[in-house]
CSV table of C-alpha atoms and ligand atoms in Angstrom, one decimal:
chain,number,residue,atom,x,y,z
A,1,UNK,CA,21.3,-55.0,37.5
A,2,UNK,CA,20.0,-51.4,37.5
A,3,UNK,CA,21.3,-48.7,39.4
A,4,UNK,CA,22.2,-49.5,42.4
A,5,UNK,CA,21.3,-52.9,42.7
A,6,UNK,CA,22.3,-55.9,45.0
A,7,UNK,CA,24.5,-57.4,42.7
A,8,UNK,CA,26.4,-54.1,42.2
A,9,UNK,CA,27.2,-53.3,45.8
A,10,UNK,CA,28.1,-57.6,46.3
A,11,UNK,CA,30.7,-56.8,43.2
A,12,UNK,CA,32.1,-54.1,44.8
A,13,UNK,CA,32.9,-55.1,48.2
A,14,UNK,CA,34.0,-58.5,47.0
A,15,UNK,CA,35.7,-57.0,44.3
A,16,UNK,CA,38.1,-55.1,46.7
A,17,UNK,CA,39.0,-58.3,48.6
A,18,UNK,CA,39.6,-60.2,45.4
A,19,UNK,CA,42.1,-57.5,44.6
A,20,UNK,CA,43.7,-56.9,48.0
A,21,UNK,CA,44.2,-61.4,48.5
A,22,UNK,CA,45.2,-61.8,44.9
A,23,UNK,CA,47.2,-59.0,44.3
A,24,UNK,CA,49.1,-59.6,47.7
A,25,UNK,CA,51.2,-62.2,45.2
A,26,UNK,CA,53.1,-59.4,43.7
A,27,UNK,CA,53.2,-56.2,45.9
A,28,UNK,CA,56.0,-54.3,45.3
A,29,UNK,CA,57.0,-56.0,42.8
A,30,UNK,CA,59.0,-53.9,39.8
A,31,UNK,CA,57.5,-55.5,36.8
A,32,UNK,CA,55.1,-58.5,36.5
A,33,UNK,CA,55.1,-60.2,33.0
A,34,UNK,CA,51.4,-60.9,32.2
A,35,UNK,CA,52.2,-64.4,31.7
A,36,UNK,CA,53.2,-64.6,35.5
A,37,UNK,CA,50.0,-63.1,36.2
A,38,UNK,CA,47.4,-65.0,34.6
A,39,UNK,CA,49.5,-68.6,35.8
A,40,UNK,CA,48.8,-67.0,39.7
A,41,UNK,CA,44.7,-66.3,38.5
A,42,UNK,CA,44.4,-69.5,36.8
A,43,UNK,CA,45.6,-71.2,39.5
A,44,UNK,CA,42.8,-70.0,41.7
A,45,UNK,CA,41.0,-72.6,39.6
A,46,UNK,CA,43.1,-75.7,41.0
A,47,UNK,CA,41.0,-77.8,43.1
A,48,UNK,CA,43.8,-77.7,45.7
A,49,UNK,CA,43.0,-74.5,46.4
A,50,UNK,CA,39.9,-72.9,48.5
A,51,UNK,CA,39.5,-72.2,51.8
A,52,UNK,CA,40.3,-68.4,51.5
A,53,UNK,CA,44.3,-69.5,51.2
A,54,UNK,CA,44.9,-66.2,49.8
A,55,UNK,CA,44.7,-64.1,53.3
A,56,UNK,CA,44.2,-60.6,52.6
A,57,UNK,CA,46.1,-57.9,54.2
A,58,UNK,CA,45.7,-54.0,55.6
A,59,UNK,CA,43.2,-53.1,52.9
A,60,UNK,CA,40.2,-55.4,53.6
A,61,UNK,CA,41.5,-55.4,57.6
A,62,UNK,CA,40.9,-51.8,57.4
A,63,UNK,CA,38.0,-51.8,54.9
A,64,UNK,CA,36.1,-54.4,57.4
A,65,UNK,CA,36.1,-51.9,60.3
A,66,UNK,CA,34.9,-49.4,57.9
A,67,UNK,CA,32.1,-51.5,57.1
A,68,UNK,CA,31.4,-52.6,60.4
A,69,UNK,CA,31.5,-49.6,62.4
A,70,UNK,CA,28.7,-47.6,59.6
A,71,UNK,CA,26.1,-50.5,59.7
A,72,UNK,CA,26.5,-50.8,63.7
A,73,UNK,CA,26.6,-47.1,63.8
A,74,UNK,CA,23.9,-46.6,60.8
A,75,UNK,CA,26.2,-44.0,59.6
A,76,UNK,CA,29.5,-42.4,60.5
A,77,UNK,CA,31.2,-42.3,63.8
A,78,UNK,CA,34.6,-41.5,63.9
A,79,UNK,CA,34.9,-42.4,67.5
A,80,UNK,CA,33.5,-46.4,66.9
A,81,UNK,CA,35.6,-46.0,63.6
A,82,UNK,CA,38.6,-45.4,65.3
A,83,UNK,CA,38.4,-47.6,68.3
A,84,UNK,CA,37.5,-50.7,65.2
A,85,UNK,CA,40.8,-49.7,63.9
A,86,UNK,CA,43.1,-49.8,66.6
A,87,UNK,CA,41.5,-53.0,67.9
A,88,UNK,CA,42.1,-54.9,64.4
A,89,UNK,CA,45.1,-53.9,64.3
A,90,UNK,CA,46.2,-54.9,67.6
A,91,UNK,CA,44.5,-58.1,67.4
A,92,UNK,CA,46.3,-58.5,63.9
A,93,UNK,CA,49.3,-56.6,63.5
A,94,UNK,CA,50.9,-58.7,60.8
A,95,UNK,CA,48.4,-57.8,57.8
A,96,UNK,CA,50.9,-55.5,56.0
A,97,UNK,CA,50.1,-52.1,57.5
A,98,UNK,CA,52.1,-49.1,55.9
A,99,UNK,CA,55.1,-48.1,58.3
A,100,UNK,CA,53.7,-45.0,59.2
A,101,UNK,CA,50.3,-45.7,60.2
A,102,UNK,CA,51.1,-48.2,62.8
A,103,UNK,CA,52.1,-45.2,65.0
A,104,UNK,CA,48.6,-43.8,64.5
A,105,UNK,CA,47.1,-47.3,65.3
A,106,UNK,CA,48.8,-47.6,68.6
A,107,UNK,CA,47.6,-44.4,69.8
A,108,UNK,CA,44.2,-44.9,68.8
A,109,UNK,CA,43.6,-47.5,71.0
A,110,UNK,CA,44.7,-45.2,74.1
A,111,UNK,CA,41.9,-44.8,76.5
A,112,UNK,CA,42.9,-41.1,77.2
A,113,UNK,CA,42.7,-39.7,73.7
A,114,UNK,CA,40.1,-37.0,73.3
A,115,UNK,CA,40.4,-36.0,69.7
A,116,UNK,CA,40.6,-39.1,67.7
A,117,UNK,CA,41.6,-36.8,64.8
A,118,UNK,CA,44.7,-36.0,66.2
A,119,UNK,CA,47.4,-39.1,66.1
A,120,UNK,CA,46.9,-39.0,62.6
A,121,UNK,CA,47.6,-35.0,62.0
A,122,UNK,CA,51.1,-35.5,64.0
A,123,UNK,CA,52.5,-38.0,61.0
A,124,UNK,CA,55.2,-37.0,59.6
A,125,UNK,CA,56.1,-34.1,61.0
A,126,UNK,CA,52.7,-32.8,61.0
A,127,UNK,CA,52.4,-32.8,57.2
A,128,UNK,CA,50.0,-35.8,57.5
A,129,UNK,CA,49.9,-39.0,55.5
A,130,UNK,CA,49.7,-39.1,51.5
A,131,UNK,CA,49.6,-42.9,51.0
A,132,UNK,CA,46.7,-44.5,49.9
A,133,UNK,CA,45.6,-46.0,53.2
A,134,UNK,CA,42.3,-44.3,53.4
A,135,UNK,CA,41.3,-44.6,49.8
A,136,UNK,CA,42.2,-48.4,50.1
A,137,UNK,CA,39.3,-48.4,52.6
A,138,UNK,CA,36.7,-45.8,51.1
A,139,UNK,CA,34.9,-48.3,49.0
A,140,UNK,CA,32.2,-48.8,51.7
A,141,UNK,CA,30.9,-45.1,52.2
A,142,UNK,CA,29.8,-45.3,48.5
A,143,UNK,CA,27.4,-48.3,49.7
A,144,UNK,CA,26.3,-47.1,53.0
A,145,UNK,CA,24.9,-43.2,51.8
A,146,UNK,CA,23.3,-42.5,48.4
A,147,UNK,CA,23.9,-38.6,48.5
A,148,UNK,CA,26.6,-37.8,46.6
A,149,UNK,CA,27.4,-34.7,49.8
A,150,UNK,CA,27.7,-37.5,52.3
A,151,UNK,CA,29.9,-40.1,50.3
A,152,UNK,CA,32.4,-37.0,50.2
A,153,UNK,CA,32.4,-35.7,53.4
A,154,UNK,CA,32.5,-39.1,55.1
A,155,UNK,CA,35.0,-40.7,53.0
A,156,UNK,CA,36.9,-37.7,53.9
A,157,UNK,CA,36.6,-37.8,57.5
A,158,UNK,CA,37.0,-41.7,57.6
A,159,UNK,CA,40.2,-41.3,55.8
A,160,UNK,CA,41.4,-38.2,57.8
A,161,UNK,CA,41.4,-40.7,61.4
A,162,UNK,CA,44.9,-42.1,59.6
A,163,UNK,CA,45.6,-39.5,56.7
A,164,UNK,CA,45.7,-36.0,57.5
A,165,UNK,CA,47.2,-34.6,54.7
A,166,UNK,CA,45.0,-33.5,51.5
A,167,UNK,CA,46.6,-35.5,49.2
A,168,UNK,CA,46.0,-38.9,51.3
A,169,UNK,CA,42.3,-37.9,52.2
A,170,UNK,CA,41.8,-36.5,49.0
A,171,UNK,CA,42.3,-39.9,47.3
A,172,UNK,CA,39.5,-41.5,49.5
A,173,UNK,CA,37.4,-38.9,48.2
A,174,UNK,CA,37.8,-39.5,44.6
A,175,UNK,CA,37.6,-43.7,45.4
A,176,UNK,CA,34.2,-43.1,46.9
A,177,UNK,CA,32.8,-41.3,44.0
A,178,UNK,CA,34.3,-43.5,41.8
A,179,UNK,CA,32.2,-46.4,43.6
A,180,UNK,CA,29.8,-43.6,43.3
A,181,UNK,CA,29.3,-43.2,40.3
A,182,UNK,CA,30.2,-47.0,39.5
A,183,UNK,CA,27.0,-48.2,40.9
A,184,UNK,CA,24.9,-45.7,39.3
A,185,UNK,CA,26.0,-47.6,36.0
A,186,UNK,CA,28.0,-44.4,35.2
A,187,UNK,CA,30.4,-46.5,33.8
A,188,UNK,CA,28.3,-47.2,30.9
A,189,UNK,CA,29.8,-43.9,29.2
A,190,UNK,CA,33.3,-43.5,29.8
A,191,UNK,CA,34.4,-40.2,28.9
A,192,UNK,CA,31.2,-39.1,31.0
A,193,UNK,CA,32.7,-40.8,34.1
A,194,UNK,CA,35.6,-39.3,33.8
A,195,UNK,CA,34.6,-35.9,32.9
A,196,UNK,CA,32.5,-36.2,35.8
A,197,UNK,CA,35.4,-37.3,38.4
A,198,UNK,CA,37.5,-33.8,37.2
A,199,UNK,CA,34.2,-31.9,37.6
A,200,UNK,CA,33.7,-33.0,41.4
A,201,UNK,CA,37.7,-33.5,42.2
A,202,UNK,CA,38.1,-29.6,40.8
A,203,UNK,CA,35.4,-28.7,44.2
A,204,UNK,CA,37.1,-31.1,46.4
A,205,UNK,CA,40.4,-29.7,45.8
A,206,UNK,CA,39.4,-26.1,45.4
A,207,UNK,CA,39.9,-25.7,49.3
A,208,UNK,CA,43.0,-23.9,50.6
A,209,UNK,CA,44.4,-27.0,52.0
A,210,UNK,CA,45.0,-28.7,48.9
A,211,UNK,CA,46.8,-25.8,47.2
A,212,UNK,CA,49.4,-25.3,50.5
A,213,UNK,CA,49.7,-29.4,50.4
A,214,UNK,CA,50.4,-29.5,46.9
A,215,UNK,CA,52.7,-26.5,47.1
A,216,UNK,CA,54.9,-28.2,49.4
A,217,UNK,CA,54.9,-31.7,48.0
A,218,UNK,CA,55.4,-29.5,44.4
A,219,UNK,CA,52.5,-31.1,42.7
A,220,UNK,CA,49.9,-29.2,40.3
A,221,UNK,CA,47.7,-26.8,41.8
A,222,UNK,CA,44.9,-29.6,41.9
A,223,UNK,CA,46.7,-33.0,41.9
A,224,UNK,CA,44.1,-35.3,41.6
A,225,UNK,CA,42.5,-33.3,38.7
A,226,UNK,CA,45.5,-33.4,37.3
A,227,UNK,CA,45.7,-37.0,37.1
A,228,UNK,CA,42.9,-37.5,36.3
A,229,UNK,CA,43.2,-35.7,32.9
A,230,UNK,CA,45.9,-37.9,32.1
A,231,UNK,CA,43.5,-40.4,32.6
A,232,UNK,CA,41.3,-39.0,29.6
A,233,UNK,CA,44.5,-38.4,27.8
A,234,UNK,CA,45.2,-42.1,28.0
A,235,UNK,CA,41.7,-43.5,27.3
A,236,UNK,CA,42.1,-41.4,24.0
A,237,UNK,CA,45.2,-43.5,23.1
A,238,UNK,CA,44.6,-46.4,20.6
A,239,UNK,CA,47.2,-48.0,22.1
A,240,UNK,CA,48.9,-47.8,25.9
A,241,UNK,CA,52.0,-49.8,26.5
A,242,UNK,CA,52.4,-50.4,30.7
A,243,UNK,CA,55.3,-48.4,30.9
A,244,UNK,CA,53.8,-45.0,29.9
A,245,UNK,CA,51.0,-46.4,32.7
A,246,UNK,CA,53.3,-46.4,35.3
A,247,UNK,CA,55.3,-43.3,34.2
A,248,UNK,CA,51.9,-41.2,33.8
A,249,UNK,CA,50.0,-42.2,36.8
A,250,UNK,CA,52.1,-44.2,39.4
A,251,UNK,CA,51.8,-47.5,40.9
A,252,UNK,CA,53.4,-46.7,44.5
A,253,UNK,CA,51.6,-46.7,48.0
A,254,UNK,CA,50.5,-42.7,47.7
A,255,UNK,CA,47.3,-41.9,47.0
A,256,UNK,CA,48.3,-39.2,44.1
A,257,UNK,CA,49.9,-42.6,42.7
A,258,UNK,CA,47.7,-45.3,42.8
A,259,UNK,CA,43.9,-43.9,42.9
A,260,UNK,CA,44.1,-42.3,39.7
A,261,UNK,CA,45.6,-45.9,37.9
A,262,UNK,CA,42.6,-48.3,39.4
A,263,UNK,CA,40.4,-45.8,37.8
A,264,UNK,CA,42.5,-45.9,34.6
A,265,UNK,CA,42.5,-50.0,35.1
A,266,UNK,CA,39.0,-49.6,35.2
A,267,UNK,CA,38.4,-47.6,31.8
A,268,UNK,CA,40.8,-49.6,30.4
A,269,UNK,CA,39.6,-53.3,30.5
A,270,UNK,CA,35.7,-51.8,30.0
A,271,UNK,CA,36.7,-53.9,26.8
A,272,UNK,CA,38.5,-56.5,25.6
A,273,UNK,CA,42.1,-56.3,25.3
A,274,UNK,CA,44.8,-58.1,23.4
A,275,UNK,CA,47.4,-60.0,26.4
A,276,UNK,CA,43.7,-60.7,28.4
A,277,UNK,CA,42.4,-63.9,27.8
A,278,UNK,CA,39.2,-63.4,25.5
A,279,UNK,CA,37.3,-65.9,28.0
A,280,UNK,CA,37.7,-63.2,31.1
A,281,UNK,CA,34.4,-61.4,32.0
A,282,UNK,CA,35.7,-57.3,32.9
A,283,UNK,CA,36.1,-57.6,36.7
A,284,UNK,CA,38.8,-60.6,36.0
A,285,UNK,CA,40.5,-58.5,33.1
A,286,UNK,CA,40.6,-55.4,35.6
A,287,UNK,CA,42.3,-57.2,38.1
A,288,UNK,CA,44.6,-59.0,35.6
A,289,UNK,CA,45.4,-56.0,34.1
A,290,UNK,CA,45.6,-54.4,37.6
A,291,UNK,CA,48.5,-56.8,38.7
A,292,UNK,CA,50.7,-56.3,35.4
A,293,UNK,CA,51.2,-52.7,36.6
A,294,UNK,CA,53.5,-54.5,39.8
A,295,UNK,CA,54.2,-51.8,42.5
A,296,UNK,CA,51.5,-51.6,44.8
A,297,UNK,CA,49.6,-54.6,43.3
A,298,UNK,CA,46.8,-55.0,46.2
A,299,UNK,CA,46.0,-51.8,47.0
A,300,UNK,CA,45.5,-51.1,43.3
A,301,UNK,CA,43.2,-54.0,42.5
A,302,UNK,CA,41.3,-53.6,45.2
A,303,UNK,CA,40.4,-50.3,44.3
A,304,UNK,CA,39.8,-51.0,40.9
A,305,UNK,CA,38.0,-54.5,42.2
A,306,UNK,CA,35.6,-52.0,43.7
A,307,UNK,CA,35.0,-49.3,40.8
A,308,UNK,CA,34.9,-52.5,38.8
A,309,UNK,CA,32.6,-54.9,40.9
A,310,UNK,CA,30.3,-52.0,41.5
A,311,UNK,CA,30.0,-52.0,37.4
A,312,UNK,CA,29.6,-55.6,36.2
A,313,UNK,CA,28.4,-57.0,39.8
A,314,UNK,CA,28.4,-59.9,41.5
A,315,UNK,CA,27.3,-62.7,38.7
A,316,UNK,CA,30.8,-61.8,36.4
A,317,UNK,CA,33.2,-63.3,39.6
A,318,UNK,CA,33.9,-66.6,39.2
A,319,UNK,CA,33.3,-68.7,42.3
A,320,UNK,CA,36.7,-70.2,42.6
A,321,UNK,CA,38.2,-66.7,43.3
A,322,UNK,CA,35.8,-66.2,45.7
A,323,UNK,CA,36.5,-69.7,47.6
A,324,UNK,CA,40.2,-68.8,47.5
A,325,UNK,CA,39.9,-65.3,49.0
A,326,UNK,CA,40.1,-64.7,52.9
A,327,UNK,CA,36.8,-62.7,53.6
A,328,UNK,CA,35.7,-62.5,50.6
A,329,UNK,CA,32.3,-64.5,51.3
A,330,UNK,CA,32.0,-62.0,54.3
A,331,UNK,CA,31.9,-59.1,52.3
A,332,UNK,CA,29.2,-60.7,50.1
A,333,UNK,CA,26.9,-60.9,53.4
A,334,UNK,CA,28.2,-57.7,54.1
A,335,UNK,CA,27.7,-56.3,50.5
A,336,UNK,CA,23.4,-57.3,51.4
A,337,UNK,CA,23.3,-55.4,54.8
A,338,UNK,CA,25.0,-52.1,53.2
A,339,UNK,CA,22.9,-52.3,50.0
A,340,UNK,CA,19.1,-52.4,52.9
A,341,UNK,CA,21.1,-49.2,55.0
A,342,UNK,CA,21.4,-47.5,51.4
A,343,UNK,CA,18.1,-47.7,50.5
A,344,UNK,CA,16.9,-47.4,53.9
A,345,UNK,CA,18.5,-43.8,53.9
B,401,LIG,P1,51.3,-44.8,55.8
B,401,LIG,O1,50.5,-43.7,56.3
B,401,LIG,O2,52.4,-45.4,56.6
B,401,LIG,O3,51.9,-44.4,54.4
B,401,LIG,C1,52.7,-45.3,53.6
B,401,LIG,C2,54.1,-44.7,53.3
B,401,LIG,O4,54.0,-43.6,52.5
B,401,LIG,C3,54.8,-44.2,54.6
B,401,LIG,O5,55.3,-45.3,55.3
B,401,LIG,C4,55.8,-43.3,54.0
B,401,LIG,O6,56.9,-44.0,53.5
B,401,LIG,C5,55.1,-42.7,52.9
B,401,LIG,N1,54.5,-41.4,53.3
B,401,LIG,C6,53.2,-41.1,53.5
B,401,LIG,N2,53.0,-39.8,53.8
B,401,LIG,C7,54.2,-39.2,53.8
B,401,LIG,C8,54.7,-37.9,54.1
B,401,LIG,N3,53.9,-36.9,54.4
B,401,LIG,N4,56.0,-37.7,53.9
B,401,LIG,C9,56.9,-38.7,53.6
B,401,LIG,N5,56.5,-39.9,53.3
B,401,LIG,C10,55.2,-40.2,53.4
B,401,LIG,O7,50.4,-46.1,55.5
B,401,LIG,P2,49.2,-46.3,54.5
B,401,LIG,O8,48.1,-46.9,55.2
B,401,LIG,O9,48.9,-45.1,53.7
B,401,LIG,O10,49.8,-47.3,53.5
B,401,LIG,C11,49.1,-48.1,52.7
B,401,LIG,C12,49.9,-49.0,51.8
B,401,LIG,O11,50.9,-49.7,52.7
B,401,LIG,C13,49.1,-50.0,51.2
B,401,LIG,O12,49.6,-50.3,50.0
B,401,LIG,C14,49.2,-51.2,52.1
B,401,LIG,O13,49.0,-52.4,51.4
B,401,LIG,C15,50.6,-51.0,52.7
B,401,LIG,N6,51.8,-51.7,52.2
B,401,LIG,C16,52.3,-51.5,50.9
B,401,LIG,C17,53.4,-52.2,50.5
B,401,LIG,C18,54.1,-52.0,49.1
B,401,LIG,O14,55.2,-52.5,48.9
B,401,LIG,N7,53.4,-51.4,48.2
B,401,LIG,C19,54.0,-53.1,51.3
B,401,LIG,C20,53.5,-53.3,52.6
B,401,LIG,C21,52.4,-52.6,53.0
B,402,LIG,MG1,47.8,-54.2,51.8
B,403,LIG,MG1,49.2,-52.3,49.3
């Protein structure tokens, strides 16, 4: 489809859930042989399975709220954002929530708290969170606003109700405009996409936050731009073995290490690989190639199931994935309300 189309937002919000049930199979796991990986995705094809067996986890739990809260709210309100949150998770705390953030979901849901901000800025000593639990759930603000000013500042704030600290809210950032951009058909030229990305991320982390954040955590001056040039640096390779992946960008739970390698997955399977079966359409090699990085398998698919979904829409996933994914048949109605409050807006 055109730019932003139906059948680009459907990919990208189903895309994330695809990544976040199937990659649950191999989260933090060390190393995944490919071979592993494409007998758990071929298996979706079994006729035993169906019926969303593959539950998904934090990501689309979080993502759903997300969702729900800006086409009830028709935009962003941090207050019915928040109070989605804590409900979801105390209606389902077993989904796989980081250790940290729990304590920011119980307080949430207290009826006394006036600044819904502020649970989230007392993590960790007050540093704030750095893993990737906002930019796991960032996807949607890329489908509910089409100006570029409000995907940014609402990703950020959507983020900031669990991740205070600029290099977790950061990371939601560059997710959204990576969705962004996605479902302008961006991805059609590569090295423009990712040019692009370093050009916005070097504003976003201009601010005076980022450099005292990355100061303390010793990082570059501007981590995400940093990244993301060894992004570039990698697309430029002829060849990229997994390994130098993982050592490069990260496949852990921050969001320094894991936003920067969906978008690299991404770039990477925009064509056809040798390992990838030739038969796989691009969203199924992204996620294949997604879940031979092992770490943190389905947070890193489903943001690269988004970028990706956003790119090739809805018609490249096959509809046994779909029938095997928990929620995944939601997000495809929910893909259709967000793509109406886009346009609407
Ligand atoms: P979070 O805010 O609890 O952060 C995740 C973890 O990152 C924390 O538990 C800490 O270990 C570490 N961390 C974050 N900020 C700091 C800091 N300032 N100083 C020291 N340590 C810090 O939760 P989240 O929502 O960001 O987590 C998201 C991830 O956890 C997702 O991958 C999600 O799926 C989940 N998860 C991951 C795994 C895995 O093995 N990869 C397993 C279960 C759950
Ligand atoms: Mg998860
Ligand atoms: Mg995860």
């Amino acid at each position: 489809g055109g730019p932003a189309s139906l059948s680009r937002f459907r990919g990208a919000l189903v895309g994330a859930v695809l990544g976040d049930c199937v990659g649950g199979e191999f989260e933090g796991a060390e190393e995944v042989p490919m071979e592993n990986v494409l007998r758990h995705l071929n298996s979706l094809d079994d006729d035993t399975k169906g019926d969303g067996i593959l539950e998904y986890s934090d990501d689309t739990a979080m993502a759903r709220c997300v969702v729900q809260s800006l086409l009830t709210r028709a935009g962003f309100d941090e207050q019915d954002m928040a109070r989605r949150f804590a409900k979801e998770y105390s209606v389902s705390p077993g989904r796989g929530y980081g250790s940290g953030v729990i304590q920011v979901l119980k307080k949430l849901s207290s009826p006394q708290l006036s600044d819904v901000f502020q649970p989230a800025r007392d993590q960790f000593n007050g540093r704030g969170s750095f893993g990737n639990g906002g930019a796991m759930r960032a996807a949607p603000f890329a489908l509910a606003f089409p100006d570029l000013a409000d995907v940014k500042r609402f990703a950020r704030l959507g983020a900031m109700l669990t991740h205070s600290c600029s290099l977790g809210y950061n990371g939601a950032v560059l997710q959204a405009l990576a969705v962004h951009l996605s479902l302008q058909g961006a991805l059609d030229l590569p090295q423009q996409f990712i040019s692009r990305l370093i050009t916005e991320m070097e504003e976003v982390e201009g601010d005076e936050a980022t450099r005292s954040d990355a100061r303390v955590l010793k990082e570059a001056e501007k981590p995400f731009c940093d990244r993301l040039h060894r992004v570039k640096d990698l697309m430029d390779k002829s060849k990229v073995s997994i390994e130098e992946v993982i050592s490069e960008l990260g496949n852990g739970i921050a969001a320094l290490h894991s936003v920067p390698t969906a978008i690299f997955c991404v770039l990477h399977c925009l064509q056809p690989r040798e390992n990838l079966p030739e038969n796989y359409g691009g969203l199924q090699r992204t996620m294949a190639y997604s879940l031979a990085l092992g770490g943190d398998t389905d947070t890193i698919a489903c943001m690269a199931g988004a970028i990706a979904g956003a790119h090739y829409g809805i018609e490249t996933i096959p509809q046994t994935w779909i029938k095997c994914c928990e929620g995944a048949e939601d997000a495809d109605a929910n893909a259709e309300h967000l793509h109406t409050l886009y346009h609407q807006s």
